[in-house]
Short mmCIF file of C-alpha atoms in Angstrom, two decimals:
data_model
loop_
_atom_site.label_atom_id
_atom_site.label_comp_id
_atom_site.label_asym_id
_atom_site.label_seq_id
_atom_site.Cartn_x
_atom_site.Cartn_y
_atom_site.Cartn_z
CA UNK A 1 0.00 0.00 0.00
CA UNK A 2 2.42 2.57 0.50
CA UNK A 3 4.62 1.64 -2.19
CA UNK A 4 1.14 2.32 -4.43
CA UNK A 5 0.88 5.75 -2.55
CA UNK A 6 4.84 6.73 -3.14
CA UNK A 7 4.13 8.00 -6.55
CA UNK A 8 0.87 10.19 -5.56
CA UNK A 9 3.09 11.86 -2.96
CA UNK A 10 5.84 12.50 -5.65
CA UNK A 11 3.43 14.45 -7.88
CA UNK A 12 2.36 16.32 -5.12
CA UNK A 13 6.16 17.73 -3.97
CA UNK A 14 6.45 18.67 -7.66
CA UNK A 15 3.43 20.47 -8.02
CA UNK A 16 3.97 22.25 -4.47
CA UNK A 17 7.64 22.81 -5.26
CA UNK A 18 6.44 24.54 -8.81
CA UNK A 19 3.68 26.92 -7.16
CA UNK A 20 6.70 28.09 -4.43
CA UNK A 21 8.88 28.33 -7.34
CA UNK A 22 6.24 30.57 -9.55
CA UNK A 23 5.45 32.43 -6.40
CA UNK A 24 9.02 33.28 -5.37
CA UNK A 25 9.09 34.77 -8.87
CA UNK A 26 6.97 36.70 -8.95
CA UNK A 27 7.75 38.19 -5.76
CA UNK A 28 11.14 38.94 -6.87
CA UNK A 29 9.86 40.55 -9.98
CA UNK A 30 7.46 42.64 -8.33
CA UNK A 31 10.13 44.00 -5.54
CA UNK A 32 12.70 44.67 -8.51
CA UNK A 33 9.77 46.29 -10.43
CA UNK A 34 9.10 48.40 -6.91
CA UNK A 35 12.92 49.28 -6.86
CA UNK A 36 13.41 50.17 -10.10
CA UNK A 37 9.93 52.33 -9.51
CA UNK A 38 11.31 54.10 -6.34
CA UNK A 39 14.96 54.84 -8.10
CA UNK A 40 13.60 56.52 -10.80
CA UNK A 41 10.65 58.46 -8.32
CA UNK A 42 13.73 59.51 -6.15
CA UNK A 43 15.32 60.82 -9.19
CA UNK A 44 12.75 62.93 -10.30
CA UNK A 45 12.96 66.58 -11.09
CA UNK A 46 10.88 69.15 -8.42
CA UNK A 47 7.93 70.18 -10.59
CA UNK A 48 5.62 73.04 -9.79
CA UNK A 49 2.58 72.64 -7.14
CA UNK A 50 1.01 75.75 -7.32
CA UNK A 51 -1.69 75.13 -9.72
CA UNK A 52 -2.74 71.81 -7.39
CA UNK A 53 -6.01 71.95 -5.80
CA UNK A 54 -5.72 72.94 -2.28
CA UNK A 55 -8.89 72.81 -0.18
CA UNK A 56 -10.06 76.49 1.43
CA UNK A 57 -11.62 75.91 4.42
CA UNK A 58 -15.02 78.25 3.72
CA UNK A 59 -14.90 80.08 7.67
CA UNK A 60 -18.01 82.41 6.35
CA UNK A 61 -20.11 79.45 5.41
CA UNK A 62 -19.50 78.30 9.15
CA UNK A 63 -21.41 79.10 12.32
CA UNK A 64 -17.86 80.48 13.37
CA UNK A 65 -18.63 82.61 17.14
CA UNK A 66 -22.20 81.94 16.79
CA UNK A 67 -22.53 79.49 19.91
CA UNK A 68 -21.30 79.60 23.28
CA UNK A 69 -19.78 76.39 23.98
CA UNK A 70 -16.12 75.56 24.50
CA UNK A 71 -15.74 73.10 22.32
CA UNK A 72 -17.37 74.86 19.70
CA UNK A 73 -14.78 77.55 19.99
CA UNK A 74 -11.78 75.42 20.43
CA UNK A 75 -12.47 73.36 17.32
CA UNK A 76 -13.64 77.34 15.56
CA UNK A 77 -10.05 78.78 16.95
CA UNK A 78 -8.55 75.31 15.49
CA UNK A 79 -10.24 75.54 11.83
CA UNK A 80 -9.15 79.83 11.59
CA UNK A 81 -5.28 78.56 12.24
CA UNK A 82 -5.61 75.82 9.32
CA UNK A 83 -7.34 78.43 6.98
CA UNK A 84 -3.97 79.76 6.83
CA UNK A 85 -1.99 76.56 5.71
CA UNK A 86 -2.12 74.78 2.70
CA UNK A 87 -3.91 71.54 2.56
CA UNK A 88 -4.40 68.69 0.05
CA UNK A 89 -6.08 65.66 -0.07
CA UNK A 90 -3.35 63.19 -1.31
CA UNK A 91 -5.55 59.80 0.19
CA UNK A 92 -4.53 56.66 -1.78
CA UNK A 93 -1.18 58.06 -3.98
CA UNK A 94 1.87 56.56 -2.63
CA UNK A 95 5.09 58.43 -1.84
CA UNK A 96 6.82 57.08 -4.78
CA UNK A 97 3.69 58.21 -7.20
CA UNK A 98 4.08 61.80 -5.81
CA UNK A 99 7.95 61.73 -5.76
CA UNK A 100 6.99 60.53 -9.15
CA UNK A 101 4.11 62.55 -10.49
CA UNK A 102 5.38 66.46 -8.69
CA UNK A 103 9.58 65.71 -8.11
CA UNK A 104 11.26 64.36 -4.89
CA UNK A 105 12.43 67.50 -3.59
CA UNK A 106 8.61 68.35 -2.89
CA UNK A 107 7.81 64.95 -0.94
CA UNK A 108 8.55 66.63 2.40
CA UNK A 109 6.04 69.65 1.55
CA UNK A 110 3.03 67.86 0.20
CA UNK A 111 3.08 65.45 3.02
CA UNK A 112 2.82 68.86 5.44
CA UNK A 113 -0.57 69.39 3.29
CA UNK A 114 -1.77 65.77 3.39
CA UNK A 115 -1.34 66.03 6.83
CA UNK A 116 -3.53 69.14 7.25
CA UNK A 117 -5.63 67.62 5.36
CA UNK A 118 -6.12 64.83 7.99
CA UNK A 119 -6.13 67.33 10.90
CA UNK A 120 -9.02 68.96 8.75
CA UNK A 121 -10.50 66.00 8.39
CA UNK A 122 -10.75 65.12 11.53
CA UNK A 123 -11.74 68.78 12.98
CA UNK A 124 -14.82 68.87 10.45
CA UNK A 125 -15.89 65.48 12.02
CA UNK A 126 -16.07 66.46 15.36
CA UNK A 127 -16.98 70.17 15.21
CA UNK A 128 -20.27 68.88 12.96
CA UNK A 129 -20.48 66.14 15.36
CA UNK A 130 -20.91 68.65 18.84
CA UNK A 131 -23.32 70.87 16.35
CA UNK A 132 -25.38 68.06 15.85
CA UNK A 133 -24.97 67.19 19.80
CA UNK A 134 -26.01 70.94 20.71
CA UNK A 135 -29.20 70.95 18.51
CA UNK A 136 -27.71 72.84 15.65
CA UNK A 137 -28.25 70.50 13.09
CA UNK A 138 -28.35 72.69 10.28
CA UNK A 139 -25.49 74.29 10.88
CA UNK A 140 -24.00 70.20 11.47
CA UNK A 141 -25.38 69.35 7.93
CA UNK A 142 -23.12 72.62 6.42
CA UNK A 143 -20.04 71.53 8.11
CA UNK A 144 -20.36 67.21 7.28
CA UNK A 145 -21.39 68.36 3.88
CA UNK A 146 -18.26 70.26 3.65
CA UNK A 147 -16.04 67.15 4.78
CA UNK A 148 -17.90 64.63 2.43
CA UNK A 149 -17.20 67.52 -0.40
CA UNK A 150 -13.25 66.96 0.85
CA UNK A 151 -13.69 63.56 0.42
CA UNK A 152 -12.99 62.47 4.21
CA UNK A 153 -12.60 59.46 4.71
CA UNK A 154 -13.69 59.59 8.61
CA UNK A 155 -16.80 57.09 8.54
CA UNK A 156 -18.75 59.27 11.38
CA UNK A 157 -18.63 62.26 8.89
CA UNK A 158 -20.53 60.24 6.51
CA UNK A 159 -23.04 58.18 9.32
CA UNK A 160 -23.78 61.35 10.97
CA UNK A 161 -24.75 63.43 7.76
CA UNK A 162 -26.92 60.15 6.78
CA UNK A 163 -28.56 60.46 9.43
CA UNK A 164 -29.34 64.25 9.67
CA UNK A 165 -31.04 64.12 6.59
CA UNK A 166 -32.91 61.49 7.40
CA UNK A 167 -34.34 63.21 10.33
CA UNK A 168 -34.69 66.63 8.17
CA UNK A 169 -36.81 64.20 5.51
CA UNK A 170 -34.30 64.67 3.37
CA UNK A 171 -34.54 61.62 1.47
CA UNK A 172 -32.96 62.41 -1.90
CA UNK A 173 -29.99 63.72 -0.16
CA UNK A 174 -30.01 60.73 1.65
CA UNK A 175 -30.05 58.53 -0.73
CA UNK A 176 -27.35 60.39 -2.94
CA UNK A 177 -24.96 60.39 -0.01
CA UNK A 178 -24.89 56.49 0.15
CA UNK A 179 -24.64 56.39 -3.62
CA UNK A 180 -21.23 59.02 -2.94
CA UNK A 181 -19.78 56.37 -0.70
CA UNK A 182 -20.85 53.26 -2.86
CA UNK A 183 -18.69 54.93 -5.67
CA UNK A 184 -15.80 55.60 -3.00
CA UNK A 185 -12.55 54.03 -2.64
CA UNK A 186 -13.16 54.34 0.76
CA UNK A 187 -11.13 51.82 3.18
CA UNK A 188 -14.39 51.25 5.33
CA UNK A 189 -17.07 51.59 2.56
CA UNK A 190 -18.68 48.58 3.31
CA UNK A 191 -18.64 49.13 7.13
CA UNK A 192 -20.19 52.86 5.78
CA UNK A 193 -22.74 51.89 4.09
CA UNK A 194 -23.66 48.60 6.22
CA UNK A 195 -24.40 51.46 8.77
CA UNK A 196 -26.49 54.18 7.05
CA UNK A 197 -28.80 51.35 5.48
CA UNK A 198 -29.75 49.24 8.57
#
């Protein structure tokens, strides 16, 4: 019996030992590929970044001063320093792509306006989120609007707006919001949209 098995077993190594073989490949290929990607990126000439499309926070749109409550104003004193920065939503493109795409010298400067970006993010979220909290949900739906307009990707900016209109009877707006995020590249679509349709 297990001389009948000894050739079954034989096959098998092979066909394991070619998948590990194909696999270890096409690893290699793909790191020399990623190599040879981030050589040239690093070699890149700086390009100019004025003409990108930097995000302006809109402070007269917002209820900026309008409400007495301290975290109101902190997250208002917040938003007026960042209106003075530059910021850029670069969600999604790799380092190499922008070392790429704008020149390596400006790496270290559009990360500084990704990352305002994410402190934007983040202050829209929870400045539309005590709004809502205070009763001033109009004012809430301005500021989420604003962050889905962005393109956040903070998944309470999203749930929270959802829900707003839903209690306004906004329907429509509703509906086009979970149609926004169902066309996303959003890391936690799914998770999203599981939420604003239960």
């Amino acid at each position: 019996m297990p001389l009948l098995c000894l050739p079954f077993i034989l096959i098998l190594l092979s066909i394991f030992s070619l998948f590990r073989n194909r696999s270890s490949r096409s690893f290699e290929e793909k790191q020399e590929a990623f190599w040879e990607k981030e050589q040239r990126a690093n070699l890149s000439r700086k390009k100019d970044i004025s003409g990108l499309k930097y995000i302006q926070i809109p402070l007269d749109a917002f209820p900026i001063g309008k409400f007495d409550d301290a975290d109101l104003s902190d997250y208002e004193r917040s938003l007026k320093a960042l209106s003075g920065q530059k910021i850029l939503n670069l969600n999604g493109i790799s380092n190499t792509d922008l070392k790429l795409e704008y020149g390596a010298a400006n790496l270290p400067i559009l990360s500084e306006y990704d990352a305002n970006f994410t402190t934007l993010a983040r202050l829209l979220s929870n400045y539309g989120s005590r709004l809502a909290e205070l009763g001033y949900k109009q004012e809430a739906v301005t500021v989420l609007e604003f962050g889905i307009a962005c393109r956040t990707d903070i998944s309470k900016n999203y749930i929270l707006l959802h829900q707003l209109y839903e209690e306004s009877g906004e329907a429509a707006k509703a509906d086009e919001l979970a149609d926004t995020v169902r066309a996303s590249d959003l890391l936690l679509k799914d998770s999203i949209l599981e939420r604003i349709s239960s």
